[in-house]
Amino acid sequence: MQESIKSTDAQYVLPTYARQDIAFVSGENARLKDSEGNEYIDFTSGIGVVSVGHANPEMSKAICDQVSKITHISNLYQIPPQAECARRIVQQSGYAMKCFFGNSGAEANEGAIKIARKYGEVDGQVKRYKIITLEHSFHGRTITALKATGQEAMHNYFGPFPDGFVYAKSIDEIEGLIDDHTVAVMIELVQGEGGVQPLDREKVQALASALKAKDVLLMVDEVQTGIYRTGEFLASNLYDIEPDIITLAKGLGGGVPIGVVMTSKTATLGPGDHGSTFGGNYLSTAAANAVLDVLEAYKQSGQLDEAFLYFESELKKVFESYRNLFTEAVGFGMMRGLRVKDAETLARIISGAKTEGVLVLKAGRNTLRFLPPLTISREEMDEGFDRLRRALAAL
Ligand SMILES: *Cc1c(COP(=O)(O)O)cnc(C)c1O
């Protein structure tokens, strides 16, 4: 790659990322091309974002059509594609909820926390404010979302943090931590950054009913699991639960920044309680509507489930042929992981895969993570797994 790109980045961009020396210039569905002309199969979709693939023609057209008319005007006025996007999200979810639009996962979770905190107030007095989250969770990078994140190593700086976050070691511990000040529990049904860690379905259902009985809100962070990633529209649908608050972001805009908090507590926030300059503007919601068009049709035609089954069976073959490297295969739909025997081997797999032309991710300490575009074709999967096998054979 051009040295000038690297040196400009080094000179002008804050060094918060351990960037690799690749610059991608174009893509088509699950294929990517870098500035040197190398071609890759993308099993990452920009960390679960590019749900309908790179340069999706329907999404490009919807965005171009929209921005040639109007891109942004603020939430002071009616925004037709925002209302339409909310309608579709709510109807697809099957939950009687309403949506608020922001721009990212962290912001969606901030909204969720604000709804819970306001719900916990009685007559303007803070009565209940504590939120229980899980260890190894990830909820975002703003100060509050970072504090909600159950990873002590991420709380070393940036304090003082807001009070009221309590961490449960596992789902079994949550109920025992509830006290008179607890207003909500926030969980990922499949922990993503924490290492593709699905929660047990029966335990989640039992927790959901226990919380309902205590009027403690169940907030599900579906920033990564939402929008068909695990096979159903929401992982909450897959787990057959009815949360009080759900957050979405990554896959919804197909790469255009968007975040949503949706809740059944539709009267908790009123005018002036929350807002966003960019949130839900014409650009992001037109993109999200195109993504939903593509994925709804894909799901309804049976193609999505077919692709999921094929991806799962091919991944399983890789797992079975390399039991010397992998200890466990985890995940649902197209959110999958292979636990690697140690972190050093994982780093070698990821780097070898890149050399062979397939992009894969790390999660947690030792999980090889797969988040391909949901529209990945059979040929793209075959090619990606061939390349991965070559990388594994070369270890
Ligand atoms: C990625 C992620 C976030 C943070 O989203 P941003 O858009 O980076 O703020 C929050 N929660 C979960 C579960 C995530 O995977």
PDB file of C-alpha atoms in Angstrom, residues 58 87-88 135 159 171 188 201 313 368 379 386-387:
ATOM      1  CA  GLU A  58     -30.234  -1.678  -4.180  1.00  0.00           C
ATOM      2  CA  ARG A  87     -42.697   1.053  11.357  1.00  0.00           C
ATOM      3  CA  ARG A  88     -40.735  -1.706   9.645  1.00  0.00           C
ATOM      4  CA  GLU A 135     -18.992  -9.740  32.826  1.00  0.00           C
ATOM      5  CA  GLY A 159     -13.217   8.173  35.704  1.00  0.00           C
ATOM      6  CA  ILE A 171     -26.626 -15.089  34.088  1.00  0.00           C
ATOM      7  CA  GLU A 188     -26.321  -9.393  24.920  1.00  0.00           C
ATOM      8  CA  ARG A 201     -32.099 -20.011  26.082  1.00  0.00           C
ATOM      9  CA  SER A 313     -21.830 -26.906   7.641  1.00  0.00           C
ATOM     10  CA  LEU A 368     -11.775 -16.783  15.786  1.00  0.00           C
ATOM     11  CA  GLU A 379     -19.137 -19.383  -4.257  1.00  0.00           C
ATOM     12  CA  ASP A 386     -10.647 -22.797   0.795  1.00  0.00           C
ATOM     13  CA  ARG A 387      -8.386 -19.878   1.615  1.00  0.00           C
TER      14      ARG A 387
END
